[in-house]
Coordinates of C-alpha atoms and ligand atoms in Angstrom, one line a residue:
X30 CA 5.3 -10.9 1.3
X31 CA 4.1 -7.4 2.9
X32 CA 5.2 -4.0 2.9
X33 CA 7.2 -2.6 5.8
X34 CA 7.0 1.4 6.5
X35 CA 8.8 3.2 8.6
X36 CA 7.6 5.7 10.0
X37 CA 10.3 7.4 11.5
X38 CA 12.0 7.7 8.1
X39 CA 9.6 9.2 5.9
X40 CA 10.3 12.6 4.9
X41 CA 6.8 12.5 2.5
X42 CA 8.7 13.7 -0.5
X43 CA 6.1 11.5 -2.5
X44 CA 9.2 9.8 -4.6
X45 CA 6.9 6.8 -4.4
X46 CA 3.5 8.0 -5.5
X47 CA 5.4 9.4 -8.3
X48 CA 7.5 6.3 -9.2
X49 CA 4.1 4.1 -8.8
X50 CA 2.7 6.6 -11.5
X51 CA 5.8 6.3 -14.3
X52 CA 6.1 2.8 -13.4
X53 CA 2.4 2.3 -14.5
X54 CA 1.4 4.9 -16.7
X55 CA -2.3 5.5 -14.0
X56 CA -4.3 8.2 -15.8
X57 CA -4.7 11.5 -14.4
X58 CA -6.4 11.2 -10.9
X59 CA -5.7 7.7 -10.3
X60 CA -3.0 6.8 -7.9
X61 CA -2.2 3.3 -6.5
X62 CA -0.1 4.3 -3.6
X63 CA -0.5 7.8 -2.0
X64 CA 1.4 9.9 0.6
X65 CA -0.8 11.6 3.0
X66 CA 0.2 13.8 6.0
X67 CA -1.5 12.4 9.1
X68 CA 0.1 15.3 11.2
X69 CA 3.2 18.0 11.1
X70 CA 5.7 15.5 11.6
X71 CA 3.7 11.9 10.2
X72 CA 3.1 10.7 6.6
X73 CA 1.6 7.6 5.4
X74 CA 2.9 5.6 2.6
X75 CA -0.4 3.6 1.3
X76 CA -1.2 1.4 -1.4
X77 CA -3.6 -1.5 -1.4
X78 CA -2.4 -3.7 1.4
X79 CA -1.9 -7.2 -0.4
X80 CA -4.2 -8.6 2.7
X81 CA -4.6 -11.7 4.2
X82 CA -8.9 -11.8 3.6
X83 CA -9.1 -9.2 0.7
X84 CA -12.5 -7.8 1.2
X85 CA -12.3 -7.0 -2.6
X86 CA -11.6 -10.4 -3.6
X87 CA -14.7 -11.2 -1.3
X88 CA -17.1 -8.7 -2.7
X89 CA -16.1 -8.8 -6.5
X90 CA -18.9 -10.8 -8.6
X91 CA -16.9 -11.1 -11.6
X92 CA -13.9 -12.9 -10.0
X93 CA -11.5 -10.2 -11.2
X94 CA -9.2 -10.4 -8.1
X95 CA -6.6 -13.6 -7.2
X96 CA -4.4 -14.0 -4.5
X97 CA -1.1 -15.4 -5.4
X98 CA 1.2 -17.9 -3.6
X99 CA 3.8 -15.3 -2.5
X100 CA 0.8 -12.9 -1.1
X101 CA -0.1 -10.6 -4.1
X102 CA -3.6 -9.8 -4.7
X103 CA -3.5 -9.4 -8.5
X104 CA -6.5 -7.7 -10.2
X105 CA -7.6 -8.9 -13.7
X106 CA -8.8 -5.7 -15.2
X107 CA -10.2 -7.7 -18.1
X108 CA -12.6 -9.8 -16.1
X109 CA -14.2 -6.0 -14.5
X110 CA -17.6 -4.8 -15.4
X111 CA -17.2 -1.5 -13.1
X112 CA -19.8 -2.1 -10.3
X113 CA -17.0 -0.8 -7.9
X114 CA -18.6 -2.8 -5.1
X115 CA -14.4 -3.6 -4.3
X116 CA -14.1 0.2 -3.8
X117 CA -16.2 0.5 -1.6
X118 CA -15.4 -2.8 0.4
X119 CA -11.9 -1.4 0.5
X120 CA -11.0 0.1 4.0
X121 CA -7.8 1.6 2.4
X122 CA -9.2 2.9 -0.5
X123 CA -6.4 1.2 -2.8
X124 CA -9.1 0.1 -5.7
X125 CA -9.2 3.5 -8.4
X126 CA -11.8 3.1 -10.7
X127 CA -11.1 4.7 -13.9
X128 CA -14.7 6.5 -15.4
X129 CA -13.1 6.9 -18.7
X130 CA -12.6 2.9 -19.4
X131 CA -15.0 2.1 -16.4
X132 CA -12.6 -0.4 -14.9
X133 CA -11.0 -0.6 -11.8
X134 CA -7.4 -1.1 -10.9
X135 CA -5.1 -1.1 -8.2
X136 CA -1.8 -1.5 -7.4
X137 CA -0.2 -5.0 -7.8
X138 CA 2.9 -5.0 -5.8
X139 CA 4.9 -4.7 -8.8
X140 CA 4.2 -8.1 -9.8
X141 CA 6.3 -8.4 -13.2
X142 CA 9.4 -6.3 -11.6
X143 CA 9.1 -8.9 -9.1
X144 CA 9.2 -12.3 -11.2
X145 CA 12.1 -10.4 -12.7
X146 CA 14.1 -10.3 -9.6
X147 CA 13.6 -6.5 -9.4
X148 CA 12.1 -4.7 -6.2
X149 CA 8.3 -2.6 -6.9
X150 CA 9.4 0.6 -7.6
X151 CA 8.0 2.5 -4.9
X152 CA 10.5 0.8 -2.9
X153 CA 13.5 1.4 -5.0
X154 CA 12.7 5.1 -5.0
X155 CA 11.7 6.0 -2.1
X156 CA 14.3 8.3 -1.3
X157 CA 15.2 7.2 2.9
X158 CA 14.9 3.8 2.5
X159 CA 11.5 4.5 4.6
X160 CA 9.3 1.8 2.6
X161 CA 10.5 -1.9 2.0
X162 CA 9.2 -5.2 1.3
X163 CA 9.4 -8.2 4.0
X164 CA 8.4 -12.0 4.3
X165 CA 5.9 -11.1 6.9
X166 CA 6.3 -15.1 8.3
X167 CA 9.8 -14.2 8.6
X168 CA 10.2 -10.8 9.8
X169 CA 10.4 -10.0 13.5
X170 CA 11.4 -7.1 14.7
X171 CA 10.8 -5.7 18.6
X172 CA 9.9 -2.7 17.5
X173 CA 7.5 -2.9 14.8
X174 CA 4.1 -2.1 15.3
X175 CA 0.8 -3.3 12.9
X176 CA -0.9 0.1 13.0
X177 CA 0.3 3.7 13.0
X178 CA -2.6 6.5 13.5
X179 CA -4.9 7.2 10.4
X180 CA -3.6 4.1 9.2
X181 CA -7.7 2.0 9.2
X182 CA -8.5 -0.9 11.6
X183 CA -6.8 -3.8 10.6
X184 CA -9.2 -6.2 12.2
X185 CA -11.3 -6.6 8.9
X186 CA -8.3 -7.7 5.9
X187 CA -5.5 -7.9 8.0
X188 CA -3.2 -6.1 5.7
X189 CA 0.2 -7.3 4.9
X190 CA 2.0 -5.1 5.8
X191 CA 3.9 -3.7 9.3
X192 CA 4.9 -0.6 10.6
X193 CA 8.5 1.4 12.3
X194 CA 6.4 3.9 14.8
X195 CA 8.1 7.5 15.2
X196 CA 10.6 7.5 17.8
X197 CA 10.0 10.2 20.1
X198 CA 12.5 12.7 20.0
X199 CA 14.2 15.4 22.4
X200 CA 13.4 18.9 21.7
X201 CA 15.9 21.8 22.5
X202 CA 14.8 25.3 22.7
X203 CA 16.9 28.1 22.6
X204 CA 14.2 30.4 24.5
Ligands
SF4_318 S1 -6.1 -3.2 0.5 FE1 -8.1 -3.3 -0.4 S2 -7.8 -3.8 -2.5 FE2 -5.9 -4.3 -1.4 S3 -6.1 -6.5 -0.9 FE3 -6.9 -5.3 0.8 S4 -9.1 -5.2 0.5 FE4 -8.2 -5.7 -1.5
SF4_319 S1 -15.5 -2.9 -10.0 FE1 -14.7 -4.6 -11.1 S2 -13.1 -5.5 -9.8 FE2 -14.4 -4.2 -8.6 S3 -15.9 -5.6 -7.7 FE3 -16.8 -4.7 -9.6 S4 -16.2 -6.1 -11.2 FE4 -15.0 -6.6 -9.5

C-alpha cells in the first residue's frame, strides 16, 4: 500500500494538512503531512512515505517503529526515549518530535480508519481527488513517475509512494 499524488491536480489548498491535523489532534507545530510550493505552479503533498527500508526503523534503538503486512510503518510512541536519531535519518522529514512530551511521532497512514474500511483522511479530503492510496504491486500506470522535483532521492527508503507529473500545458497570450 503507497500513496499516489498527482501532481497535475493539486491546487495546494492544504485540505489535507489540515484534515491530518483534526484527524489527530498534532500539537501546535507538528504536522504529519505538509503541502509545500516547490514552484508557481507545483505543490507537494508529503507525509512519511510508508517506505520499503525505513531508515527510521533502521536507526531507532528502542524499537519503536514496525512495519506492517499491508506496508504501514507504525510508530509506538510508548516505546520512544526522544534521541530523535529517526529524524534525522529521515530524508522526508516525516518524524515530528514533540519537545513538550519529548516523543516523536509521525504519520501512520491512518492505520485505525483503515482496519475500519475507511480511507486516511488526507485522502478523503483532499479537495481534487489529487492524493490517493494504491497497491503499489498492483498499480501500473504509463504515466506515473517515482519522483517529482524537490521531492528527495528515493534511492535510500524507496518510499511507497508514486507520482502523476504536471502535464505541460499550452499558453495563450492575448499580447
Ligand atoms: S518516510 Fe521517513 S519516517 Fe516514514 S518510513 Fe520512510 S524513513 Fe521512516
Ligand atoms: S526519537 Fe524515539 S522513535 Fe526516534 S529513534 Fe529515538 S527512540 Fe526511536
Amino acid at each position: 500500500m503507497g500513496f499516489c499524488f498527482n501532481a497535475d491536480d493539486c491546487i495546494g489548498c492544504r485540505a489535507c494538512e489540515i484534515a491530518c491535523k483534526n484527524e489527530n489532534q498534532t500539537p501546535s507545530g507538528i504536522n504529519w503531512r505538509k503541502v509545500k510550493k516547490i514552484s508557481s505552479e507545483l505543490f507537494l503533498s508529503i507525509s512519511c512515505n510508508h517506505c520499503e527500508n525505513p531508515e527510521c526503523f533502521r536507526v531507532c534503538p528502542q524499537r519503536a517503529f514496525t512495519k506492517r503486512r499491508d506496508g504501514i510503518v507504525e510508530i509506538e510512541q510508548s516505546l520512544c526515549d526522544g534521541c530523535q536519531l529517526c529524524v534525522t535519518s529521515c530524508p522526508y522529514n516525516a518524524p515530528q518530535f514533540d519537545p513538550e512530551t519529548h516523543k516523536v511521532s509521525k504519520c501512520q497512514m491512518c492505520y485505525p480508519r483503515q482496519d475500519a474500511g475507511l480511507l486516511p483522511t488526507c485522502v478523503e479530503a483532499c479537495t481534487t481527488n489529487a492524493l490517493s492510496i494504491v497497491n503499489l504491486d498492483k498499480f501500473n500506470n504509463p504515466d506515473i513517475v517515482s519522483s517529482l522535483p524537490g521531492f528527495p532521492d528515493i534511492q535510500i527508503t524507496r518510499p511507497s509512494i508514486v507520482f502523476f507529473p504536471q502535464k505541460i500545458r499550452k499558453r495563450y497570450f492575448l499580447f
